Amino acid sequence: MADILVLAEQQLGKLAKASLHAIGAAKILAEKTGGTFEIAVAGQGVAGVAAQLAGFGAAGVVALEHDALAQYTAQAYAQAFGNYAKASGARFVVTAATSIGKDCAPRIAARLGAGMAADIISIEGAAGALVYRRPMWAGNVIAHVKVNTPTVVVSVRPTDFPAAEATGTASLVQSQAASVDAGSLRMQYVGLEKVESSRPSLTDASVVVSGGRGLKEPANFALVEKLADTLGGAVGASRAVVDSGWVPNDWQVGQTGKVVAPKLYIAVGISGAIQHLAGMKGSRTIVAINKDADAPIFQVADYGLVADLFGVVPELTDKLAARKG
Ligand SMILES: Cc1cc2nc3c(=O)[nH]c(=O)nc-3n(C[C@H](O)[C@H](O)[C@H](O)COP(=O)(O)OP(=O)(O)OC[C@H]3O[C@@H](n4cnc5c(N)ncnc54)[C@H](O)[C@@H]3O)c2cc1C
């Protein structure tokens, strides 16, 4: 029986990429503890998702099936995963710190009477003395957390753990009825308002171009979108422009938005407040365009352009488009 249980996430039968990072974290834990890991996925008709998870070196993969799991609700999923984790005797429960993971993991920890380290960025120390590092106050403080309960729940920040790679082995995949008391559920799924976009998703994109208040007015955000589209990237934004209603909420990058770590992050007319940096400073290469040479964004930028964005962004977009042919 595996002592590490990874809770994989799926929506509408599609495996969340973040779950591969949770498996990556489980592998690190397994190396440190000398243990093995198992993967569970919950839903209705998720045997196909479970089969996709068979090649990552897990001791086993289990699909937990129930009608009440057809769509995500925190209560039903916490029951399914919590009851399975209890029955499996896992000592570590690992999930990605996605919106769903952040919603569900504390409920699972409560059901298991387990201590929890949330949104961790690394696992340090050796078996028996493990320390989980997690950012606090927009990344200004890194807490070192020890959990003393026999069972430990961790949610891992996907951008800080490697995505697991296929090992070529085939884990045993099984399906079983999830333990959910449907009569006890007081949450009901009402509907999903899905945002359709031809652009890559903000958290998966290898290029992100974000705009801020320096763009002056909503119509000028088209400059950021055009640059992003030329690079095949996603569009992000500072909270200032989201709060002003210029762009949708789900474009926000930062402490209270999305955490991204693309290969290339371009910040256009963004000052670089700590709350914004908390969501993008892990990006591999950061380019900042700002007319104020003292803007804090330049402290984290690999390449800084002190210039008026209304001149340089269209010029850069045209040059990149010409290069693409
Ligand atoms: C609890 C809390 C949580 C928060 N969470 C977030 C979060 O998740 N994400 C986030 O982004 N913020 C967040 N904030 C807000 C944050 O503190 C800043 O207010 C916000 O990031 C500022 O957005 P901005 O950089 O677009 O605007 P500003 O700070 O106004 O910066 C605009 C920049 O544009 C430059 N500029 C102006 N004109 C031009 C031009 N023509 N050419 C080039 N540059 C130009 C200026 O020099 C300036 O640096 C949070 C705040 C709090 C208190």
mmCIF file of C-alpha atoms and ligand atoms in Angstrom:
data_model
loop_
_atom_site.group_PDB
_atom_site.id
_atom_site.type_symbol
_atom_site.label_atom_id
_atom_site.label_comp_id
_atom_site.label_asym_id
_atom_site.label_seq_id
_atom_site.Cartn_x
_atom_site.Cartn_y
_atom_site.Cartn_z
ATOM 1 C CA MET A 1 0.000 0.000 0.000
ATOM 2 C CA ALA A 2 1.428 3.385 -1.033
ATOM 3 C CA ASP A 3 2.035 5.881 1.738
ATOM 4 C CA ILE A 4 1.685 8.934 -0.530
ATOM 5 C CA LEU A 5 -1.630 9.666 -2.213
ATOM 6 C CA VAL A 6 -1.813 12.200 -5.063
ATOM 7 C CA LEU A 7 -5.243 13.660 -5.741
ATOM 8 C CA ALA A 8 -5.408 14.346 -9.470
ATOM 9 C CA GLU A 9 -7.779 16.928 -10.850
ATOM 10 C CA GLN A 10 -9.996 16.701 -13.897
ATOM 11 C CA GLN A 11 -12.685 18.884 -15.334
ATOM 12 C CA LEU A 12 -15.123 17.629 -17.946
ATOM 13 C CA GLY A 13 -12.966 14.519 -18.301
ATOM 14 C CA LYS A 14 -9.766 16.466 -19.003
ATOM 15 C CA LEU A 15 -6.773 16.004 -16.752
ATOM 16 C CA ALA A 16 -5.509 19.270 -15.253
ATOM 17 C CA LYS A 17 -1.866 19.884 -16.177
ATOM 18 C CA ALA A 18 -1.259 21.091 -12.623
ATOM 19 C CA SER A 19 -1.761 17.508 -11.441
ATOM 20 C CA LEU A 20 1.469 16.489 -13.195
ATOM 21 C CA HIS A 21 3.264 18.957 -10.906
ATOM 22 C CA ALA A 22 1.543 17.400 -7.885
ATOM 23 C CA ILE A 23 2.877 14.030 -9.074
ATOM 24 C CA GLY A 24 6.308 15.679 -9.436
ATOM 25 C CA ALA A 25 6.081 16.741 -5.777
ATOM 26 C CA ALA A 26 4.965 13.250 -4.741
ATOM 27 C CA LYS A 27 8.058 11.820 -6.419
ATOM 28 C CA ILE A 28 10.262 14.169 -4.393
ATOM 29 C CA LEU A 29 8.441 13.083 -1.224
ATOM 30 C CA ALA A 30 8.807 9.419 -2.201
ATOM 31 C CA GLU A 31 12.561 9.875 -2.708
ATOM 32 C CA LYS A 32 12.902 11.514 0.700
ATOM 33 C CA THR A 33 10.759 8.999 2.600
ATOM 34 C CA GLY A 34 11.665 5.894 0.625
ATOM 35 C CA GLY A 35 7.959 5.395 -0.013
ATOM 36 C CA THR A 36 5.740 4.900 -3.020
ATOM 37 C CA PHE A 37 2.826 6.913 -4.324
ATOM 38 C CA GLU A 38 -0.642 6.205 -5.607
ATOM 39 C CA ILE A 39 -2.869 8.516 -7.687
ATOM 40 C CA ALA A 40 -6.628 8.963 -7.235
ATOM 41 C CA VAL A 41 -8.923 10.844 -9.581
ATOM 42 C CA ALA A 42 -12.579 11.493 -8.784
ATOM 43 C CA GLY A 43 -15.568 12.147 -11.019
ATOM 44 C CA GLN A 44 -18.144 10.369 -13.110
ATOM 45 C CA GLY A 45 -16.841 8.350 -16.046
ATOM 46 C CA VAL A 46 -13.184 9.152 -15.340
ATOM 47 C CA ALA A 47 -11.627 5.770 -16.158
ATOM 48 C CA GLY A 48 -10.080 7.404 -19.235
ATOM 49 C CA VAL A 49 -8.383 10.073 -17.116
ATOM 50 C CA ALA A 50 -7.118 7.370 -14.742
ATOM 51 C CA ALA A 51 -5.680 5.476 -17.735
ATOM 52 C CA GLN A 52 -3.769 8.627 -18.789
ATOM 53 C CA LEU A 53 -2.141 8.645 -15.358
ATOM 54 C CA ALA A 54 -0.850 5.074 -15.649
ATOM 55 C CA GLY A 55 2.564 5.955 -17.066
ATOM 56 C CA PHE A 56 4.041 8.110 -14.311
ATOM 57 C CA GLY A 57 5.491 5.488 -11.997
ATOM 58 C CA ALA A 58 2.653 5.286 -9.461
ATOM 59 C CA ALA A 59 2.141 2.101 -7.469
ATOM 60 C CA GLY A 60 -1.479 2.277 -8.620
ATOM 61 C CA VAL A 61 -4.103 4.592 -10.073
ATOM 62 C CA VAL A 62 -7.693 4.575 -8.896
ATOM 63 C CA ALA A 63 -10.762 6.204 -10.460
ATOM 64 C CA LEU A 64 -13.323 7.085 -7.776
ATOM 65 C CA GLU A 65 -16.709 7.127 -9.471
ATOM 66 C CA HIS A 66 -20.004 8.563 -8.241
ATOM 67 C CA ASP A 67 -22.950 10.402 -9.800
ATOM 68 C CA ALA A 68 -22.528 13.150 -7.199
ATOM 69 C CA LEU A 69 -19.032 13.788 -8.599
ATOM 70 C CA ALA A 70 -20.199 14.553 -12.150
ATOM 71 C CA GLN A 71 -19.299 18.204 -11.512
ATOM 72 C CA TYR A 72 -16.986 19.568 -8.876
ATOM 73 C CA THR A 73 -18.391 20.611 -5.526
ATOM 74 C CA ALA A 74 -16.077 20.904 -2.542
ATOM 75 C CA GLN A 75 -18.274 18.829 -0.224
ATOM 76 C CA ALA A 76 -18.696 15.807 -2.486
ATOM 77 C CA TYR A 77 -15.054 15.752 -3.597
ATOM 78 C CA ALA A 78 -13.769 16.185 -0.032
ATOM 79 C CA GLN A 79 -15.905 13.205 1.033
ATOM 80 C CA ALA A 80 -14.735 11.039 -1.879
ATOM 81 C CA PHE A 81 -11.043 11.876 -1.523
ATOM 82 C CA GLY A 82 -11.104 12.076 2.293
ATOM 83 C CA ASN A 83 -12.771 8.694 2.705
ATOM 84 C CA TYR A 84 -10.440 7.100 0.172
ATOM 85 C CA ALA A 85 -7.359 8.623 1.826
ATOM 86 C CA LYS A 86 -8.518 7.338 5.223
ATOM 87 C CA ALA A 87 -9.164 3.825 3.892
ATOM 88 C CA SER A 88 -5.838 3.741 2.029
ATOM 89 C CA GLY A 89 -3.872 4.662 5.151
ATOM 90 C CA ALA A 90 -1.776 7.186 3.220
ATOM 91 C CA ARG A 91 0.559 9.277 5.414
ATOM 92 C CA PHE A 92 0.883 12.084 2.860
ATOM 93 C CA VAL A 93 -1.899 13.497 0.705
ATOM 94 C CA VAL A 94 -0.690 15.734 -2.127
ATOM 95 C CA THR A 95 -2.708 17.987 -4.391
ATOM 96 C CA ALA A 96 -1.961 20.957 -6.648
ATOM 97 C CA ALA A 97 -2.769 24.396 -5.196
ATOM 98 C CA THR A 98 -5.197 25.235 -7.987
ATOM 99 C CA SER A 99 -8.561 26.886 -7.290
ATOM 100 C CA ILE A 100 -10.057 23.425 -6.788
ATOM 101 C CA GLY A 101 -7.094 22.161 -4.771
ATOM 102 C CA LYS A 102 -7.182 25.222 -2.504
ATOM 103 C CA ASP A 103 -10.917 24.738 -2.008
ATOM 104 C CA CYS A 104 -10.877 21.023 -1.347
ATOM 105 C CA ALA A 105 -7.573 20.219 0.407
ATOM 106 C CA PRO A 106 -8.346 21.920 3.766
ATOM 107 C CA ARG A 107 -11.661 20.056 3.937
ATOM 108 C CA ILE A 108 -9.832 16.781 3.319
ATOM 109 C CA ALA A 109 -7.281 17.654 6.010
ATOM 110 C CA ALA A 110 -10.114 18.364 8.458
ATOM 111 C CA ARG A 111 -11.782 15.034 7.664
ATOM 112 C CA LEU A 112 -8.476 13.224 8.252
ATOM 113 C CA GLY A 113 -7.552 15.195 11.377
ATOM 114 C CA ALA A 114 -4.364 16.028 9.472
ATOM 115 C CA GLY A 115 -2.125 19.073 9.640
ATOM 116 C CA MET A 116 -1.758 20.907 6.376
ATOM 117 C CA ALA A 117 0.904 22.940 4.579
ATOM 118 C CA ALA A 118 -0.745 24.997 1.845
ATOM 119 C CA ASP A 119 0.702 26.314 -1.416
ATOM 120 C CA ILE A 120 4.179 24.939 -0.728
ATOM 121 C CA ILE A 121 7.119 25.777 -2.989
ATOM 122 C CA SER A 122 9.606 23.138 -1.809
ATOM 123 C CA ILE A 123 10.088 20.169 0.479
ATOM 124 C CA GLU A 124 13.284 20.228 2.528
ATOM 125 C CA GLY A 125 14.889 17.965 5.098
ATOM 126 C CA ALA A 126 14.874 14.213 5.457
ATOM 127 C CA ALA A 127 12.207 11.682 6.376
ATOM 128 C CA GLY A 128 10.959 12.259 9.904
ATOM 129 C CA ALA A 129 11.994 15.925 9.843
ATOM 130 C CA LEU A 130 10.424 17.242 6.675
ATOM 131 C CA VAL A 131 10.063 21.003 6.297
ATOM 132 C CA TYR A 132 7.677 22.565 3.807
ATOM 133 C CA ARG A 133 8.495 26.059 2.490
ATOM 134 C CA ARG A 134 5.600 28.347 1.613
ATOM 135 C CA PRO A 135 5.418 32.034 0.694
ATOM 136 C CA MET A 136 3.484 34.448 2.882
ATOM 137 C CA TRP A 137 2.648 38.162 2.539
ATOM 138 C CA ALA A 138 2.971 38.232 -1.234
ATOM 139 C CA GLY A 139 6.227 36.286 -1.121
ATOM 140 C CA ASN A 140 8.005 38.703 1.219
ATOM 141 C CA VAL A 141 8.329 36.012 3.855
ATOM 142 C CA ILE A 142 9.032 32.336 3.285
ATOM 143 C CA ALA A 143 7.635 30.258 6.138
ATOM 144 C CA HIS A 144 9.285 26.945 7.044
ATOM 145 C CA VAL A 145 6.479 24.660 8.205
ATOM 146 C CA LYS A 146 6.761 21.377 10.101
ATOM 147 C CA VAL A 147 3.624 19.265 10.410
ATOM 148 C CA ASN A 148 3.488 16.971 13.431
ATOM 149 C CA THR A 149 0.284 15.011 12.776
ATOM 150 C CA PRO A 150 0.592 11.383 11.613
ATOM 151 C CA THR A 151 -1.140 12.272 8.333
ATOM 152 C CA VAL A 152 -0.040 15.344 6.394
ATOM 153 C CA VAL A 153 -1.913 17.138 3.613
ATOM 154 C CA VAL A 154 0.054 19.407 1.277
ATOM 155 C CA SER A 155 -1.063 21.531 -1.643
ATOM 156 C CA VAL A 156 1.822 22.354 -3.965
ATOM 157 C CA ARG A 157 2.329 25.436 -6.096
ATOM 158 C CA PRO A 158 2.501 24.006 -9.632
ATOM 159 C CA THR A 159 5.034 26.560 -10.869
ATOM 160 C CA ASP A 160 7.581 25.445 -8.246
ATOM 161 C CA PHE A 161 7.553 21.682 -8.767
ATOM 162 C CA PRO A 162 8.602 19.863 -11.948
ATOM 163 C CA ALA A 163 5.873 18.257 -14.026
ATOM 164 C CA ALA A 164 6.208 14.464 -13.743
ATOM 165 C CA GLU A 165 7.432 12.835 -16.898
ATOM 166 C CA ALA A 166 6.207 9.501 -18.216
ATOM 167 C CA THR A 167 8.424 6.662 -16.982
ATOM 168 C CA GLY A 168 7.383 4.041 -19.492
ATOM 169 C CA THR A 169 5.990 1.809 -16.742
ATOM 170 C CA ALA A 170 2.283 0.977 -16.569
ATOM 171 C CA SER A 171 0.613 1.284 -13.174
ATOM 172 C CA LEU A 172 -2.333 -0.908 -12.284
ATOM 173 C CA VAL A 173 -5.481 1.167 -12.967
ATOM 174 C CA GLN A 174 -8.707 0.376 -11.129
ATOM 175 C CA SER A 175 -12.152 1.941 -10.807
ATOM 176 C CA GLN A 176 -14.273 1.814 -7.709
ATOM 177 C CA ALA A 177 -17.409 3.441 -6.328
ATOM 178 C CA ALA A 178 -16.491 6.558 -4.364
ATOM 179 C CA SER A 179 -17.653 6.741 -0.766
ATOM 180 C CA VAL A 180 -20.016 9.728 -0.899
ATOM 181 C CA ASP A 181 -23.113 10.157 1.243
ATOM 182 C CA ALA A 182 -25.222 11.951 -1.369
ATOM 183 C CA GLY A 183 -27.993 12.648 1.160
ATOM 184 C CA SER A 184 -25.632 14.669 3.357
ATOM 185 C CA LEU A 185 -24.521 17.085 0.604
ATOM 186 C CA ARG A 186 -25.694 20.649 1.056
ATOM 187 C CA MET A 187 -23.914 22.039 -2.004
ATOM 188 C CA GLN A 188 -25.439 21.838 -5.409
ATOM 189 C CA TYR A 189 -23.778 22.411 -8.764
ATOM 190 C CA VAL A 190 -25.705 25.106 -10.610
ATOM 191 C CA GLY A 191 -23.718 25.816 -13.761
ATOM 192 C CA LEU A 192 -20.399 26.764 -15.282
ATOM 193 C CA GLU A 193 -19.795 30.029 -17.094
ATOM 194 C CA LYS A 194 -16.919 29.002 -19.268
ATOM 195 C CA VAL A 195 -14.688 31.588 -20.876
ATOM 196 C CA GLU A 196 -13.897 30.492 -24.428
ATOM 197 C CA SER A 197 -10.624 31.778 -25.808
ATOM 198 C CA SER A 198 -8.397 30.853 -28.713
ATOM 199 C CA ARG A 199 -5.383 31.956 -26.641
ATOM 200 C CA PRO A 200 -3.483 29.545 -24.375
ATOM 201 C CA SER A 201 -4.578 29.601 -20.753
ATOM 202 C CA LEU A 202 -2.721 32.056 -18.555
ATOM 203 C CA THR A 203 -1.256 29.416 -16.263
ATOM 204 C CA ASP A 204 -0.129 27.083 -19.080
ATOM 205 C CA ALA A 205 1.179 29.622 -21.608
ATOM 206 C CA SER A 206 4.904 29.811 -22.302
ATOM 207 C CA VAL A 207 4.560 33.521 -23.112
ATOM 208 C CA VAL A 208 2.450 35.989 -21.112
ATOM 209 C CA VAL A 209 2.059 39.668 -21.994
ATOM 210 C CA SER A 210 0.440 41.688 -19.201
ATOM 211 C CA GLY A 211 -0.810 45.251 -19.194
ATOM 212 C CA GLY A 212 -1.307 47.779 -16.430
ATOM 213 C CA ARG A 213 -2.623 51.237 -15.684
ATOM 214 C CA GLY A 214 0.089 52.769 -17.877
ATOM 215 C CA LEU A 215 -2.166 51.916 -20.828
ATOM 216 C CA LYS A 216 -4.362 54.810 -19.676
ATOM 217 C CA GLU A 217 -7.709 53.503 -20.976
ATOM 218 C CA PRO A 218 -9.419 50.176 -21.802
ATOM 219 C CA ALA A 219 -9.278 50.579 -25.606
ATOM 220 C CA ASN A 220 -5.468 50.731 -25.436
ATOM 221 C CA PHE A 221 -5.356 47.206 -24.001
ATOM 222 C CA ALA A 222 -5.586 46.095 -27.641
ATOM 223 C CA LEU A 223 -1.854 46.919 -27.863
ATOM 224 C CA VAL A 224 -1.115 44.248 -25.244
ATOM 225 C CA GLU A 225 -3.455 41.742 -26.874
ATOM 226 C CA LYS A 226 -1.869 42.256 -30.300
ATOM 227 C CA LEU A 227 1.639 41.728 -28.907
ATOM 228 C CA ALA A 228 0.468 38.587 -27.059
ATOM 229 C CA ASP A 229 -1.197 37.209 -30.197
ATOM 230 C CA THR A 230 1.903 37.879 -32.292
ATOM 231 C CA LEU A 231 3.910 35.793 -29.799
ATOM 232 C CA GLY A 232 1.186 33.109 -29.461
ATOM 233 C CA GLY A 233 0.906 34.010 -25.780
ATOM 234 C CA ALA A 234 -1.710 34.614 -23.127
ATOM 235 C CA VAL A 235 -2.849 38.017 -21.890
ATOM 236 C CA GLY A 236 -2.492 39.030 -18.250
ATOM 237 C CA ALA A 237 -3.237 42.195 -16.310
ATOM 238 C CA SER A 238 -2.520 44.036 -13.104
ATOM 239 C CA ARG A 239 -5.230 44.263 -10.492
ATOM 240 C CA ALA A 240 -5.533 48.010 -11.055
ATOM 241 C CA VAL A 241 -6.950 47.464 -14.526
ATOM 242 C CA VAL A 242 -9.066 44.473 -13.503
ATOM 243 C CA ASP A 243 -10.610 46.493 -10.665
ATOM 244 C CA SER A 244 -11.290 49.314 -13.123
ATOM 245 C CA GLY A 245 -13.286 46.870 -15.249
ATOM 246 C CA TRP A 246 -10.995 47.173 -18.295
ATOM 247 C CA VAL A 247 -10.402 43.416 -18.612
ATOM 248 C CA PRO A 248 -11.912 40.209 -17.134
ATOM 249 C CA ASN A 249 -11.074 39.090 -13.599
ATOM 250 C CA ASP A 250 -9.466 35.866 -14.733
ATOM 251 C CA TRP A 251 -6.672 37.818 -16.470
ATOM 252 C CA GLN A 252 -5.320 39.114 -13.159
ATOM 253 C CA VAL A 253 -1.776 38.094 -12.255
ATOM 254 C CA GLY A 254 -0.559 38.386 -8.675
ATOM 255 C CA GLN A 255 -1.176 37.643 -5.054
ATOM 256 C CA THR A 256 -4.948 37.717 -5.431
ATOM 257 C CA GLY A 257 -4.880 36.599 -9.073
ATOM 258 C CA LYS A 258 -3.068 33.844 -10.915
ATOM 259 C CA VAL A 259 0.498 32.714 -10.271
ATOM 260 C CA VAL A 260 2.314 32.261 -13.573
ATOM 261 C CA ALA A 261 5.844 31.189 -14.475
ATOM 262 C CA PRO A 262 6.111 31.313 -18.267
ATOM 263 C CA LYS A 263 9.345 31.224 -20.261
ATOM 264 C CA LEU A 264 8.753 34.886 -21.161
ATOM 265 C CA TYR A 265 6.735 37.486 -19.202
ATOM 266 C CA ILE A 266 6.342 40.959 -20.680
ATOM 267 C CA ALA A 267 4.998 43.641 -18.321
ATOM 268 C CA VAL A 268 3.653 46.677 -20.148
ATOM 269 C CA GLY A 269 2.895 49.831 -18.124
ATOM 270 C CA ILE A 270 2.944 47.902 -14.846
ATOM 271 C CA SER A 271 4.723 49.468 -11.864
ATOM 272 C CA GLY A 272 5.666 46.158 -10.188
ATOM 273 C CA ALA A 273 3.885 46.370 -6.833
ATOM 274 C CA ILE A 274 4.832 43.453 -4.538
ATOM 275 C CA GLN A 275 1.367 41.978 -4.964
ATOM 276 C CA HIS A 276 1.886 41.823 -8.735
ATOM 277 C CA LEU A 277 5.431 40.442 -8.423
ATOM 278 C CA ALA A 278 4.069 37.629 -6.217
ATOM 279 C CA GLY A 279 2.313 36.236 -9.268
ATOM 280 C CA MET A 280 5.050 36.442 -11.899
ATOM 281 C CA LYS A 281 8.531 36.754 -10.456
ATOM 282 C CA GLY A 282 9.176 33.030 -11.021
ATOM 283 C CA SER A 283 9.003 33.617 -14.806
ATOM 284 C CA ARG A 284 12.159 32.532 -16.607
ATOM 285 C CA THR A 285 12.732 35.798 -18.502
ATOM 286 C CA ILE A 286 11.022 39.040 -17.519
ATOM 287 C CA VAL A 287 10.821 42.031 -19.846
ATOM 288 C CA ALA A 288 9.488 45.331 -18.492
ATOM 289 C CA ILE A 289 8.348 48.320 -20.519
ATOM 290 C CA ASN A 290 7.795 51.395 -18.361
ATOM 291 C CA LYS A 291 8.534 55.079 -18.821
ATOM 292 C CA ASP A 292 9.629 55.474 -15.179
ATOM 293 C CA ALA A 293 13.220 54.251 -14.755
ATOM 294 C CA ASP A 294 12.631 53.892 -10.995
ATOM 295 C CA ALA A 295 9.573 51.622 -11.322
ATOM 296 C CA PRO A 296 10.056 48.558 -9.048
ATOM 297 C CA ILE A 297 9.307 46.183 -11.943
ATOM 298 C CA PHE A 298 12.854 46.863 -13.184
ATOM 299 C CA GLN A 299 14.255 45.246 -10.022
ATOM 300 C CA VAL A 300 12.994 41.835 -11.188
ATOM 301 C CA ALA A 301 13.304 42.408 -14.950
ATOM 302 C CA ASP A 302 15.970 40.631 -17.013
ATOM 303 C CA TYR A 303 15.441 43.177 -19.790
ATOM 304 C CA GLY A 304 14.082 46.654 -19.110
ATOM 305 C CA LEU A 305 12.945 49.205 -21.640
ATOM 306 C CA VAL A 306 12.544 52.712 -20.204
ATOM 307 C CA ALA A 307 10.216 54.097 -22.836
ATOM 308 C CA ASP A 308 6.736 55.280 -23.677
ATOM 309 C CA LEU A 309 4.743 52.113 -24.300
ATOM 310 C CA PHE A 310 2.608 53.820 -26.951
ATOM 311 C CA GLY A 311 5.690 54.107 -29.131
ATOM 312 C CA VAL A 312 7.579 50.899 -28.445
ATOM 313 C CA VAL A 313 4.803 48.295 -28.122
ATOM 314 C CA PRO A 314 3.393 48.797 -31.656
ATOM 315 C CA GLU A 315 6.954 48.932 -33.030
ATOM 316 C CA LEU A 316 7.933 45.716 -31.237
ATOM 317 C CA THR A 317 4.727 43.992 -32.399
ATOM 318 C CA ASP A 318 5.328 45.015 -36.031
ATOM 319 C CA LYS A 319 8.959 43.848 -35.946
ATOM 320 C CA LEU A 320 8.007 40.492 -34.429
ATOM 321 C CA ALA A 321 5.188 40.044 -36.955
ATOM 322 C CA ALA A 322 7.586 40.865 -39.829
ATOM 323 C CA ARG A 323 10.039 38.263 -38.517
ATOM 324 C CA LYS A 324 7.341 35.604 -38.479
ATOM 325 C CA GLY A 325 6.784 36.447 -42.106
HETATM 326 C C1 LIG B 1 -4.330 42.875 -0.645
HETATM 327 C C2 LIG B 1 -3.895 43.332 -2.007
HETATM 328 C C3 LIG B 1 -3.814 42.413 -3.025
HETATM 329 C C4 LIG B 1 -3.417 42.811 -4.301
HETATM 330 N N1 LIG B 1 -3.323 41.864 -5.288
HETATM 331 C C5 LIG B 1 -2.847 42.254 -6.500
HETATM 332 C C6 LIG B 1 -2.663 41.290 -7.544
HETATM 333 O O1 LIG B 1 -2.970 40.102 -7.400
HETATM 334 N N2 LIG B 1 -2.158 41.727 -8.718
HETATM 335 C C7 LIG B 1 -1.816 43.036 -8.960
HETATM 336 O O2 LIG B 1 -1.359 43.359 -10.070
HETATM 337 N N3 LIG B 1 -1.991 43.958 -7.994
HETATM 338 C C8 LIG B 1 -2.512 43.605 -6.789
HETATM 339 N N4 LIG B 1 -2.713 44.556 -5.832
HETATM 340 C C9 LIG B 1 -2.589 45.976 -6.230
HETATM 341 C C10 LIG B 1 -1.156 46.493 -6.262
HETATM 342 O O3 LIG B 1 -0.785 46.923 -4.977
HETATM 343 C C11 LIG B 1 -1.036 47.672 -7.241
HETATM 344 O O4 LIG B 1 -1.952 48.672 -6.883
HETATM 345 C C12 LIG B 1 -1.287 47.296 -8.705
HETATM 346 O O5 LIG B 1 -0.539 46.155 -9.056
HETATM 347 C C13 LIG B 1 -0.875 48.473 -9.590
HETATM 348 O O6 LIG B 1 -1.211 48.186 -10.921
HETATM 349 P P1 LIG B 1 -0.411 48.867 -12.109
HETATM 350 O O7 LIG B 1 1.030 48.520 -12.014
HETATM 351 O O8 LIG B 1 -1.143 48.549 -13.359
HETATM 352 O O9 LIG B 1 -0.658 50.438 -11.852
HETATM 353 P P2 LIG B 1 0.321 51.574 -11.338
HETATM 354 O O10 LIG B 1 0.958 51.209 -10.061
HETATM 355 O O11 LIG B 1 -0.452 52.831 -11.420
HETATM 356 O O12 LIG B 1 1.480 51.604 -12.443
HETATM 357 C C14 LIG B 1 1.331 52.080 -13.731
HETATM 358 C C15 LIG B 1 2.720 52.132 -14.361
HETATM 359 O O13 LIG B 1 2.602 52.511 -15.704
HETATM 360 C C16 LIG B 1 3.718 53.328 -16.029
HETATM 361 N N5 LIG B 1 3.340 54.150 -17.177
HETATM 362 C C17 LIG B 1 2.426 55.163 -17.228
HETATM 363 N N6 LIG B 1 2.335 55.624 -18.475
HETATM 364 C C18 LIG B 1 3.216 54.928 -19.232
HETATM 365 C C19 LIG B 1 3.568 54.968 -20.601
HETATM 366 N N7 LIG B 1 3.015 55.827 -21.462
HETATM 367 N N8 LIG B 1 4.525 54.123 -21.046
HETATM 368 C C20 LIG B 1 5.117 53.236 -20.195
HETATM 369 N N9 LIG B 1 4.803 53.159 -18.881
HETATM 370 C C21 LIG B 1 3.853 53.993 -18.413
HETATM 371 C C22 LIG B 1 3.959 54.138 -14.784
HETATM 372 O O14 LIG B 1 5.289 54.612 -14.752
HETATM 373 C C23 LIG B 1 3.647 53.142 -13.672
HETATM 374 O O15 LIG B 1 4.825 52.479 -13.247
HETATM 375 C C24 LIG B 1 -3.110 44.168 -4.561
HETATM 376 C C25 LIG B 1 -3.187 45.095 -3.512
HETATM 377 C C26 LIG B 1 -3.576 44.681 -2.252
HETATM 378 C C27 LIG B 1 -3.637 45.697 -1.144
#
